[in-house]
Amino acid sequence: MSVRSTARALGWTSFIAAALIAAPASGQVRDSASDVAAPSPAADPLAPTGRWSVYGGGHAPLPPMGWNSWNAFTSDIDEEKLMASARIIVESGLAAKGYRYINIDDGWWLQRRASDGRMLIRTDNFPSAVTADGNGSFRPLTDRLHAMGLKAGIYSDIGRNSCGQVFTSTFPNQPEGSVAEREVGLYGHVDQDIALYFKEWGFDLIKVDACGIRGLPPSDPRVKAGQYRALGPLIDVESLGRTNIPAVKALYDEVRQALERHNPDNDFVYSLCLWGSADSRAWSKTMGNMSRTSEDIFPTWGRMLHNLDSVAHRPLYAHPGSWNDPDMLFVGTGEFDVADPVKARSHMALWAMVNAPLIIGYDLRKASPALMDILGNAQIIALNQDSAGNQAVLAFDSQEVQIFVKTLDDGDKAVAIFNRTAAPAKALLTADHLKLASESPIDLTDLWQGGQRRFTGEQTFELAPYETLIFRAGGSRRLTEGLYLSEQPARVNPAVDGVMVPEADPQVHRGLLPWRGTKGGGERTQYGGWGGARLDQTPFGQALSVAGKHYDSGLGILANSRVEVRNEGFRRFVAEVGIDDSARARQHPVTFLVYGDGKLLAQSRAARPGEAAQSLDVAIEGVRLIELVARTERGVLFPDPVTWGNAALLR
Ligand code: GLA
């Protein structure tokens, strides 16, 4: 890796040292009542609301696509570099394929003007931003991008200071001036900055980073030396217990409100970048259009696995309007250089399958035709941009081979068979993985090679090292009269997932950090996510089973949960419900309730651990929002997992 990573390394090392002695913050036990827009903490978080609570503001019905300067240039950016990639995106046809947002990342700012707090642009690098009155404006730039049919994105930080200042201060184009002039982040200036960026300058997207509330504790040597003001820290990425979750959430919500105020046409994208910290999985889906799930991607295989794993088990936390963001594409660089197209294709295919925002991070002036072919594969893009908005669900999971299945709007499936390892692998794909009938033929179209093949029941595939085979699959559906919930995660939202004590997810690949090597004790698990709602698995990744009966389809969630399900034209909801056999506490009975538009439609008997599942068959014709509640004793800190086996909407 480059000198830049080394510089970054130094920043991170001092951050970690600082974080270890930072003052603790409150908030390790989630106040679930406040997570469901309840009027008071005493309100019952499991009470039906009749309301789909996924964020409805902004404009991201599909995962946003575009280009961002960071992976290509870090903060060494200027107008020429940006516009060159923008032009190529249009001329190459990538724009017509959906890549629209041209996003400026860190490095655009000069300072915050002392007299009135107005943000000033580094006009030496962005000459079109020079104005006669000295105010500076990005309007000419955004006008040009808009005239090209593109959208424009800008970058800021939720704290007073930027990621560059905190972690990569040796990179070019850091803010200049006094302590106050170098405070370029949104903190204390939310309304002023958002009005400037959106109303005056005409941007369409903002990425809001969080380094300013993470890396400047009072003990930081730079703070002590008077270079920066201390803030928090509110986030400790290595400790949920030392993170002030409500405070972080409130800051990001303040930005949401300003965005809505200054964008009456709703044409904005709010991109949260707090790397999966602060239990953001639980709340970013109520206020942002995309939300990072991990720390930065690097162009190494291990890091790509790390970022992929941070989203792979959470398809229920991504919906039209609010997407999981495993970070930008690094296709074209490092291990994803197209000289080794296998890895580059895997990265692209997997990002498409998990509905990641497809944001190119490459200096397109240098792009080869082979790279443009990968980024521009229309069939793969179509999977990512499929209007149903279902993130792929893991149909088979191991540390070697994974099978991701995504249900498409037309009922077809997309399937990616992924070899995570450096050795060849064999994979058996079954009709059950696809939830297609095992006695009827299944047609596969290879989305890289274009070939067709047909099989019935099951088919073995040989995978080269690091290879992802990706197909569109059509056949007869296993469930002929409807859809399993696991075939429609876009319509299923665990508004309250029963997680009372957010825990770090141990299933994320802990790759070597390129800038740290094997110094220290290794990467620890850190992002909250363990115990969340899952499809076709328990919250802890076990097979679903109730009293010994196994379900390969269903919803696995903790008790004391409330799941919203959008109903578009189905007439029955069915499920077999019970406490999952993986339960450990096994003390409290659980009652399962089904609501339709806020009214109770059905209720199970109190289920006890080890008891056979009870069948629910509920009429839902005309109901718009179904709510699935699993209720156990209130206040239980570690509720048992429950299973909604074979949960499905039927015609
Ligand atoms: C953070 C973000 C990156 C990038 C840099 C800019 O690390 O996670 O995506 O924006 O800051 O400094």
XYZ file of C-alpha atoms and ligand atoms in Angstrom:
663
model
C 0.000 0.000 0.000
C 0.991 3.588 -0.543
C 2.494 6.352 1.568
C -1.068 7.533 2.088
C -2.041 4.378 3.886
C 1.005 4.730 6.053
C -0.047 8.255 6.933
C -3.496 6.926 7.622
C -1.895 4.242 9.734
C -0.266 6.754 11.987
C -3.526 8.587 12.398
C -5.351 5.401 13.334
C -2.719 4.308 15.780
C -2.942 7.555 17.676
C -6.727 7.377 17.499
C -6.817 3.953 19.067
C -4.489 5.030 21.833
C -6.692 8.050 22.444
C -9.915 6.056 22.392
C -8.651 3.737 25.090
C -8.404 6.538 27.601
C -11.440 8.501 26.449
C -14.258 9.278 28.858
C -16.990 6.641 28.835
C -20.403 7.450 27.406
C -23.805 6.123 28.233
C -26.159 4.055 26.147
C -25.207 0.414 25.994
C -28.731 -0.847 26.664
C -31.063 0.105 23.887
C -34.144 2.083 24.774
C -36.349 0.161 22.418
C -39.358 2.301 23.289
C -37.659 5.323 21.750
C -36.826 3.350 18.593
C -40.419 3.076 17.464
C -41.454 6.704 17.511
C -43.353 6.134 20.748
C -44.485 9.278 22.538
C -42.968 8.387 25.898
C -40.474 5.858 27.226
C -43.346 4.159 29.050
C -45.121 3.399 25.770
C -45.188 -0.208 24.641
C -42.671 -0.674 21.819
C -44.554 -3.749 20.623
C -47.881 -1.951 20.241
C -48.919 -1.909 16.579
C -48.480 1.409 14.780
C -50.100 0.600 11.430
C -47.178 2.447 9.876
C -44.189 1.377 7.740
C -41.332 2.992 9.630
C -38.538 2.782 7.036
C -37.357 6.239 6.015
C -39.617 7.719 3.355
C -37.740 10.980 2.747
C -35.109 11.669 0.123
C -34.900 9.818 -3.149
C -33.443 6.322 -3.185
C -36.099 3.874 -4.386
C -33.166 1.846 -5.774
C -29.573 1.665 -4.525
C -27.907 4.926 -5.645
C -25.248 4.506 -8.361
C -22.424 6.796 -9.328
C -18.808 7.761 -8.748
C -16.924 9.123 -5.756
C -13.472 10.691 -5.622
C -12.131 9.030 -2.462
C -11.021 5.548 -3.579
C -9.387 7.021 -6.684
C -7.755 10.155 -5.296
C -8.300 10.299 -1.513
C -8.432 14.043 -0.751
C -6.150 14.967 -3.659
C -9.060 16.158 -5.758
C -9.802 18.956 -8.144
C -12.342 19.961 -10.717
C -10.438 18.492 -13.654
C -10.242 15.036 -12.072
C -13.893 15.103 -11.114
C -15.184 16.367 -14.445
C -12.978 13.965 -16.415
C -14.599 10.981 -14.726
C -18.037 12.592 -15.082
C -17.510 13.049 -18.825
C -16.365 9.458 -19.255
C -19.356 8.209 -17.299
C -21.633 9.952 -19.785
C -19.662 9.203 -22.961
C -19.064 5.539 -22.167
C -22.742 4.912 -21.567
C -22.277 4.181 -17.857
C -24.600 7.075 -17.008
C -27.330 5.622 -19.176
C -26.861 2.371 -17.255
C -27.599 4.159 -13.988
C -24.313 5.646 -12.707
C -25.585 9.168 -12.028
C -24.218 10.607 -8.798
C -20.832 12.330 -9.049
C -19.737 12.719 -5.460
C -17.012 14.941 -4.089
C -15.454 13.374 -0.989
C -12.992 14.817 1.522
C -10.675 17.612 0.328
C -12.974 20.228 -1.225
C -12.968 22.674 1.641
C -10.659 25.541 2.421
C -12.148 26.777 5.684
C -15.174 28.119 7.515
C -15.222 31.928 7.241
C -14.701 33.542 10.634
C -17.066 36.462 10.087
C -20.233 34.514 9.297
C -19.444 30.799 9.407
C -19.894 30.359 5.653
C -18.009 27.394 4.221
C -15.383 28.381 1.669
C -14.325 26.168 -1.213
C -10.706 25.453 -2.145
C -11.073 27.478 -5.338
C -7.458 26.867 -6.390
C -8.605 23.321 -7.101
C -12.139 24.223 -8.196
C -11.684 27.296 -10.390
C -15.312 27.408 -11.505
C -16.267 28.068 -7.878
C -14.615 31.515 -7.837
C -17.157 34.335 -7.483
C -16.600 38.092 -7.609
C -17.876 38.599 -4.067
C -15.385 36.115 -2.628
C -18.129 33.835 -1.304
C -17.372 31.043 -3.748
C -20.012 28.744 -5.151
C -20.269 25.178 -6.384
C -23.349 26.162 -8.380
C -21.494 26.383 -11.734
C -20.158 22.861 -11.139
C -23.483 21.352 -10.128
C -25.146 23.168 -13.064
C -22.698 21.533 -15.441
C -23.260 18.100 -13.919
C -27.015 18.550 -14.070
C -26.798 19.657 -17.696
C -24.985 16.385 -18.397
C -27.919 14.500 -16.889
C -25.964 13.729 -13.717
C -26.486 14.394 -10.026
C -23.997 16.012 -7.665
C -22.890 14.869 -4.228
C -20.984 16.632 -1.467
C -19.297 15.506 1.716
C -19.222 16.640 5.333
C -18.807 15.392 8.889
C -21.259 15.224 11.758
C -18.617 16.615 14.153
C -16.641 19.839 13.983
C -13.694 18.299 12.178
C -13.159 16.041 9.204
C -11.814 12.537 8.757
C -8.807 13.964 6.977
C -8.000 16.200 9.912
C -8.469 13.432 12.434
C -6.951 10.422 10.683
C -5.077 11.397 7.510
C -3.765 14.867 8.199
C -0.776 14.372 5.907
C -3.041 13.962 2.902
C -3.382 17.036 0.685
C -6.061 19.726 0.914
C -6.684 19.801 4.635
C -8.661 22.800 5.928
C -6.581 25.874 6.742
C -6.654 28.745 9.215
C -7.430 29.200 12.894
C -8.975 26.494 15.078
C -12.458 27.868 14.344
C -11.774 28.282 10.608
C -10.680 24.667 10.411
C -13.980 23.488 11.919
C -15.524 22.489 8.617
C -17.935 19.829 9.911
C -21.666 20.276 10.410
C -21.596 20.414 14.217
C -23.235 23.688 15.295
C -23.810 24.676 11.648
C -26.267 22.072 10.414
C -28.946 24.414 9.130
C -26.520 26.918 7.616
C -24.448 24.283 5.807
C -27.331 22.181 4.534
C -29.051 25.300 3.160
C -25.803 26.299 1.449
C -25.061 22.869 -0.040
C -28.571 22.097 -1.248
C -30.459 25.373 -1.779
C -27.621 27.623 -2.878
C -25.179 25.200 -4.475
C -27.709 22.686 -5.778
C -26.253 19.395 -4.543
C -28.405 16.264 -4.593
C -26.578 14.017 -2.127
C -24.566 14.405 1.046
C -22.307 11.855 2.691
C -21.962 12.618 6.376
C -18.913 11.090 8.025
C -18.410 10.792 11.768
C -14.702 11.192 12.507
C -15.281 14.484 14.305
C -17.291 12.771 17.051
C -14.936 9.829 17.237
C -11.346 10.889 17.120
C -10.901 14.087 19.112
C -11.145 13.231 22.825
C -9.819 15.756 25.361
C -6.770 13.534 25.757
C -5.775 13.726 22.085
C -2.350 15.359 21.833
C -3.630 17.679 19.115
C -6.484 18.804 21.338
C -4.079 19.313 24.220
C -1.832 21.340 21.936
C -4.748 23.628 21.094
C -4.958 22.518 17.463
C -8.560 21.254 17.701
C -11.408 21.528 20.182
C -12.354 18.297 21.900
C -15.708 16.746 21.063
C -16.991 13.707 22.895
C -16.008 11.210 21.790
C -19.560 10.058 21.210
C -18.458 7.023 19.194
C -16.010 4.371 20.274
C -16.019 1.971 17.328
C -14.504 -0.740 19.458
C -17.042 -0.492 22.250
C -20.793 -0.131 21.955
C -20.909 0.350 25.712
C -18.704 3.425 25.483
C -20.694 4.868 22.588
C -23.395 7.430 23.281
C -25.980 5.933 20.954
C -28.854 8.395 21.627
C -26.565 11.403 21.146
C -25.179 10.083 17.841
C -28.672 9.279 16.632
C -29.907 12.768 17.575
C -27.097 14.466 15.634
C -27.824 12.488 12.478
C -31.531 13.160 12.877
C -30.875 16.891 13.053
C -29.261 16.670 9.602
C -32.240 14.714 8.279
C -34.566 17.462 9.436
C -32.448 20.145 7.786
C -32.345 18.157 4.545
C -36.112 17.915 4.514
C -36.449 21.629 5.319
C -34.169 22.730 2.522
C -35.282 20.194 -0.086
C -39.033 20.594 -0.358
C -38.964 18.537 -3.585
C -37.467 15.628 -1.602
C -34.778 15.160 -4.277
C -31.873 14.381 -2.003
C -29.898 11.374 -0.838
C -28.732 11.273 2.764
C -25.735 8.962 3.059
C -24.737 8.120 6.634
C -21.102 7.192 7.143
C -20.579 6.035 10.691
C -19.238 2.631 9.711
C -21.853 0.478 11.474
C -21.001 2.018 14.827
C -23.450 3.318 17.466
C -25.876 0.462 16.779
C -26.763 2.374 13.598
C -28.316 -0.750 12.109
C -31.229 -0.276 14.512
C -31.965 3.346 13.616
C -30.346 4.554 10.398
C -33.120 2.888 8.408
C -35.559 5.370 9.956
C -33.632 8.449 8.850
C -31.178 7.866 6.016
C -31.122 6.650 2.428
C -27.969 4.571 2.802
C -25.842 3.728 5.779
C -22.323 2.343 5.996
C -22.081 -1.009 7.753
C -18.307 -1.208 8.254
C -15.042 0.642 8.169
C -13.466 1.524 4.839
C -12.975 -0.971 2.077
C -9.436 -1.427 0.743
C -8.427 -3.070 -2.507
C -7.529 -6.339 -0.818
C -9.449 -9.601 -0.779
C -9.622 -9.807 3.014
C -10.982 -6.307 3.307
C -13.603 -6.969 0.620
C -14.732 -10.050 2.573
C -14.882 -7.963 5.726
C -17.121 -5.347 4.122
C -19.285 -7.963 2.415
C -19.823 -9.827 5.685
C -20.967 -6.642 7.371
C -24.091 -6.671 5.157
C -24.515 -10.322 4.178
C -26.605 -11.311 7.193
C -28.792 -8.243 7.283
C -31.077 -8.200 4.232
C -33.968 -7.357 6.562
C -32.325 -4.057 7.405
C -32.305 -2.759 3.796
C -35.363 -1.492 1.952
C -36.296 0.752 -0.924
C -35.420 4.210 0.366
C -32.806 3.030 2.866
C -29.949 0.696 1.890
C -27.085 -1.113 3.578
C -23.801 0.352 2.355
C -20.748 -1.933 2.519
C -18.702 0.973 1.053
C -17.732 1.924 -2.460
C -16.496 -0.281 -5.275
C -12.759 -0.832 -5.505
C -13.119 -2.653 -8.838
C -10.055 -1.833 -10.937
C -7.546 -1.320 -8.125
C -5.087 -3.497 -6.206
C -6.312 -7.074 -5.964
C -9.343 -6.039 -8.002
C -7.218 -4.964 -10.942
C -8.830 -6.367 -14.071
C -5.561 -8.134 -14.847
C -7.159 -10.661 -12.461
C -10.764 -10.379 -13.604
C -11.947 -13.178 -11.314
C -11.622 -11.117 -8.139
C -12.822 -7.917 -9.790
C -15.921 -9.704 -11.062
C -16.612 -11.272 -7.681
C -16.498 -7.869 -5.998
C -18.865 -6.397 -8.598
C -21.282 -9.344 -8.600
C -21.509 -9.494 -4.816
C -22.084 -5.764 -4.432
C -24.876 -6.022 -6.996
C -26.484 -8.950 -5.166
C -26.520 -7.315 -1.738
C -28.051 -4.122 -3.159
C -24.999 -2.067 -2.283
C -25.010 1.430 -3.702
C -22.750 0.965 -6.754
C -20.326 3.848 -6.408
C -17.273 3.610 -8.671
C -13.981 4.566 -7.035
C -11.650 4.665 -10.013
C -9.900 7.365 -12.054
C -11.840 6.588 -15.192
C -9.273 8.385 -17.369
C -7.184 5.272 -16.859
C -9.939 2.690 -17.248
C -9.349 -0.165 -19.685
C -12.147 -1.570 -21.825
C -12.046 -4.676 -19.622
C -12.758 -2.582 -16.528
C -15.565 -0.704 -18.272
C -17.068 -4.067 -19.244
C -17.179 -5.183 -15.626
C -18.587 -1.907 -14.287
C -20.999 -1.709 -17.191
C -22.346 -5.277 -17.265
C -25.994 -4.422 -17.851
C -27.334 -7.733 -16.559
C -25.467 -7.469 -13.281
C -26.515 -3.846 -12.855
C -30.096 -4.918 -13.518
C -29.951 -7.255 -10.507
C -28.813 -4.421 -8.278
C -31.436 -2.081 -9.717
C -34.284 -4.601 -9.760
C -37.431 -2.746 -8.784
C -38.453 -5.225 -6.072
C -35.483 -4.008 -4.009
C -34.791 -7.354 -2.316
C -31.277 -7.722 -0.946
C -29.966 -11.228 -1.584
C -30.533 -13.756 1.201
C -27.885 -16.326 2.118
C -29.243 -19.703 1.070
C -26.008 -21.445 1.996
C -23.372 -20.051 4.295
C -19.870 -21.192 5.113
C -16.439 -19.674 5.352
C -15.581 -21.293 2.034
C -18.606 -21.223 -0.237
C -21.664 -19.001 0.050
C -24.822 -19.032 -2.046
C -26.719 -15.749 -2.257
C -30.252 -15.750 -3.698
C -32.145 -12.629 -4.675
C -35.797 -12.699 -5.649
C -36.465 -10.405 -8.591
C -39.548 -8.404 -9.399
C -40.638 -10.754 -12.194
C -40.391 -13.775 -9.875
C -37.081 -14.989 -11.328
C -34.145 -15.524 -9.011
C -30.604 -14.289 -9.195
C -28.057 -16.591 -7.628
C -24.400 -15.970 -6.842
C -22.241 -18.953 -5.901
C -19.181 -17.511 -4.251
C -15.831 -19.138 -3.497
C -14.263 -17.067 -0.707
C -11.009 -19.006 -0.767
C -7.740 -19.253 -2.687
C -8.398 -22.934 -3.512
C -10.782 -24.378 -6.102
C -14.131 -25.386 -4.626
C -17.108 -27.513 -5.527
C -20.641 -26.290 -4.866
C -23.963 -28.037 -5.161
C -26.853 -25.756 -5.999
C -30.273 -27.190 -5.188
C -33.760 -26.171 -6.217
C -34.463 -25.618 -2.520
C -31.739 -22.968 -2.340
C -33.721 -21.117 -4.980
C -37.110 -21.990 -3.480
C -37.973 -23.463 -6.852
C -39.687 -26.803 -7.416
C -37.229 -29.690 -7.423
C -39.132 -31.754 -9.990
C -39.284 -29.066 -12.717
C -36.415 -27.875 -14.885
C -34.541 -24.755 -13.803
C -32.991 -22.528 -16.469
C -29.835 -20.636 -15.660
C -28.383 -17.734 -17.627
C -24.732 -17.010 -16.881
C -24.462 -13.249 -16.416
C -20.721 -13.058 -17.131
C -20.419 -15.556 -19.977
C -23.947 -15.366 -21.375
C -24.380 -19.154 -21.668
C -27.567 -21.026 -20.743
C -27.904 -24.290 -18.902
C -30.743 -26.319 -17.498
C -30.931 -28.685 -14.526
C -33.558 -30.417 -12.434
C -33.215 -30.896 -8.680
C -29.590 -30.070 -8.166
C -26.432 -29.206 -10.028
C -22.741 -29.265 -9.121
C -20.465 -26.367 -10.031
C -16.684 -26.120 -10.006
C -15.471 -22.778 -8.754
C -12.025 -21.383 -9.467
C -10.248 -19.707 -6.563
C -12.085 -16.462 -5.624
C -14.695 -17.053 -8.292
C -18.332 -15.962 -8.184
C -20.677 -17.641 -10.626
C -23.727 -15.504 -11.108
C -26.914 -16.559 -12.860
C -30.469 -15.561 -13.452
C -32.609 -18.566 -12.646
C -36.131 -19.354 -13.766
C -38.272 -22.356 -12.888
C -41.515 -23.352 -11.201
C -41.925 -21.865 -7.776
C -41.873 -24.176 -4.767
C -44.621 -22.159 -3.103
C -47.019 -21.828 -5.980
C -49.668 -19.674 -4.373
C -47.561 -16.885 -2.862
C -44.193 -15.709 -1.559
C -42.220 -16.699 1.502
C -41.149 -13.721 3.593
C -37.597 -14.723 2.743
C -38.395 -14.065 -0.906
C -39.361 -10.465 -0.164
C -37.096 -8.846 2.441
C -37.782 -5.447 0.884
C -41.301 -5.666 2.314
C -40.284 -6.925 5.755
C -38.919 -4.565 8.384
C -37.937 -5.598 11.915
C -39.019 -2.298 13.476
C -38.229 -3.759 16.909
C -35.896 -6.742 16.634
C -35.761 -7.718 20.283
C -32.083 -6.847 20.650
C -31.935 -5.039 23.982
C -28.187 -5.075 24.426
C -26.470 -4.408 21.097
C -23.602 -6.820 20.540
C -20.775 -6.914 18.027
C -21.215 -9.349 15.142
C -18.614 -12.125 15.339
C -19.426 -13.424 11.851
C -17.571 -10.671 10.031
C -14.300 -11.757 8.385
C -11.472 -10.213 10.346
C -9.030 -9.449 7.573
C -5.572 -8.117 8.147
C -5.741 -4.347 8.202
C -3.332 -3.319 5.474
C -1.937 -0.401 7.444
C -1.480 -2.327 10.669
C -0.305 -5.748 9.508
C 0.078 -8.099 12.469
C 1.015 -5.374 14.912
C -1.106 -5.663 18.071
C -3.582 -8.403 18.834
C -5.583 -8.455 15.610
C -8.856 -7.007 14.537
C -11.678 -7.397 17.061
C -15.314 -7.806 16.183
C -16.915 -4.416 16.478
C -20.067 -3.632 14.511
C -23.378 -4.075 16.296
C -25.548 -6.626 14.581
C -25.394 -9.906 16.433
C -28.816 -11.296 17.258
C -30.684 -9.284 14.640
C -33.613 -10.590 12.608
C -32.655 -13.041 9.839
C -34.302 -14.931 7.043
C -34.106 -18.730 6.920
C -31.823 -18.687 9.998
C -32.093 -17.877 13.670
C -30.784 -14.509 14.876
C -27.513 -16.278 15.689
C -27.172 -18.081 12.381
C -28.553 -21.505 13.380
C -31.023 -23.500 11.313
C -34.636 -22.671 12.196
C -36.328 -25.421 14.166
C -39.215 -25.773 16.600
C -39.623 -28.955 18.685
C -37.319 -30.783 16.298
C -39.132 -29.678 13.153
C -36.750 -27.977 10.766
C -37.708 -25.034 8.526
C -35.535 -24.045 5.585
C -37.743 -21.009 5.081
C -38.893 -18.561 7.686
C -38.161 -15.572 9.835
C -35.806 -15.917 12.795
C -36.001 -13.166 15.379
C -35.762 -12.637 19.107
C -38.891 -12.466 21.212
C -40.141 -9.009 22.170
C -40.066 -8.021 18.540
C -42.382 -6.294 16.081
C -41.974 -6.792 12.353
C -43.732 -4.681 9.740
C -44.758 -6.450 6.517
C -46.103 -4.547 3.534
C -48.939 -6.311 1.832
C -49.505 -5.694 -1.843
C -52.524 -7.721 -2.828
C -52.110 -10.940 -0.820
C -55.066 -12.504 0.990
C -53.577 -14.788 3.635
C -50.626 -14.739 5.988
C -49.474 -18.162 7.151
C -46.729 -19.293 9.520
C -45.841 -22.019 11.988
C -44.733 -20.277 15.143
C -42.878 -21.289 18.258
C -39.826 -20.772 20.415
C -36.795 -21.863 18.440
C -34.901 -24.940 19.596
C -31.746 -22.824 19.837
C -33.265 -20.924 22.803
C -31.042 -21.027 25.869
C -32.895 -19.143 28.600
C -36.110 -21.117 28.006
C -37.931 -19.490 30.892
C -40.546 -17.224 29.408
C -43.518 -18.200 27.246
C -44.013 -16.251 24.031
C -47.290 -15.155 22.449
C -47.422 -14.518 18.717
C -49.781 -11.800 17.481
C -50.681 -10.697 13.971
C -52.060 -7.215 13.363
C -53.518 -5.705 10.202
C -53.398 -1.923 9.861
C -53.169 -1.656 13.634
C -55.961 -4.119 14.507
C -55.420 -7.515 16.124
C -56.217 -10.256 13.614
C -54.854 -13.377 15.293
C -53.083 -14.502 18.414
C -51.387 -17.762 19.355
C -51.584 -19.550 22.673
C -48.655 -18.771 24.964
C -45.885 -20.946 23.486
C -43.432 -22.685 25.796
C -39.917 -23.840 24.921
C -39.919 -27.301 23.385
C -43.583 -27.131 22.392
C -44.591 -27.935 18.838
C -45.196 -25.013 16.528
C -48.690 -23.563 16.245
C -50.139 -22.844 12.813
C -51.410 -19.393 12.004
C -53.557 -18.758 8.963
C -54.753 -15.173 8.926
C -57.015 -13.382 6.434
C -55.307 -10.170 5.344
C -57.228 -9.156 2.259
C -57.246 -5.373 1.938
C -54.741 -4.941 4.773
C -51.847 -2.676 3.819
C -49.541 -3.220 6.773
C -49.242 -6.448 8.701
C -47.376 -6.428 12.008
C -45.936 -9.623 13.455
C -45.379 -9.392 17.174
C -43.702 -11.986 19.381
C -44.263 -10.967 22.948
C -42.614 -12.331 26.055
C -42.120 -10.849 29.490
C -41.307 -7.170 29.261
C -37.783 -6.019 29.993
C -36.061 -9.378 29.402
C -32.518 -8.424 28.425
C -31.744 -11.485 26.315
C -35.044 -12.746 24.880
C -35.116 -16.219 23.351
C -35.130 -16.659 19.553
C -38.486 -17.430 18.016
C -39.346 -18.868 14.616
C -42.012 -17.836 12.157
C -41.557 -21.058 10.151
C -42.608 -21.095 6.494
C -43.925 -17.556 6.988
C -45.539 -16.524 3.718
C -48.062 -14.267 2.063
C -50.538 -16.180 -0.079
C -52.845 -15.025 -2.816
C -13.773 8.099 6.130
C -14.818 7.467 5.239
C -14.265 7.296 3.845
C -13.788 8.636 3.302
C -12.772 9.253 4.250
C -12.414 10.688 3.870
O -12.727 7.238 6.371
O -15.226 6.241 5.766
O -15.227 6.733 2.995
O -14.887 9.486 3.128
O -13.277 9.309 5.571
O -11.435 11.221 4.719
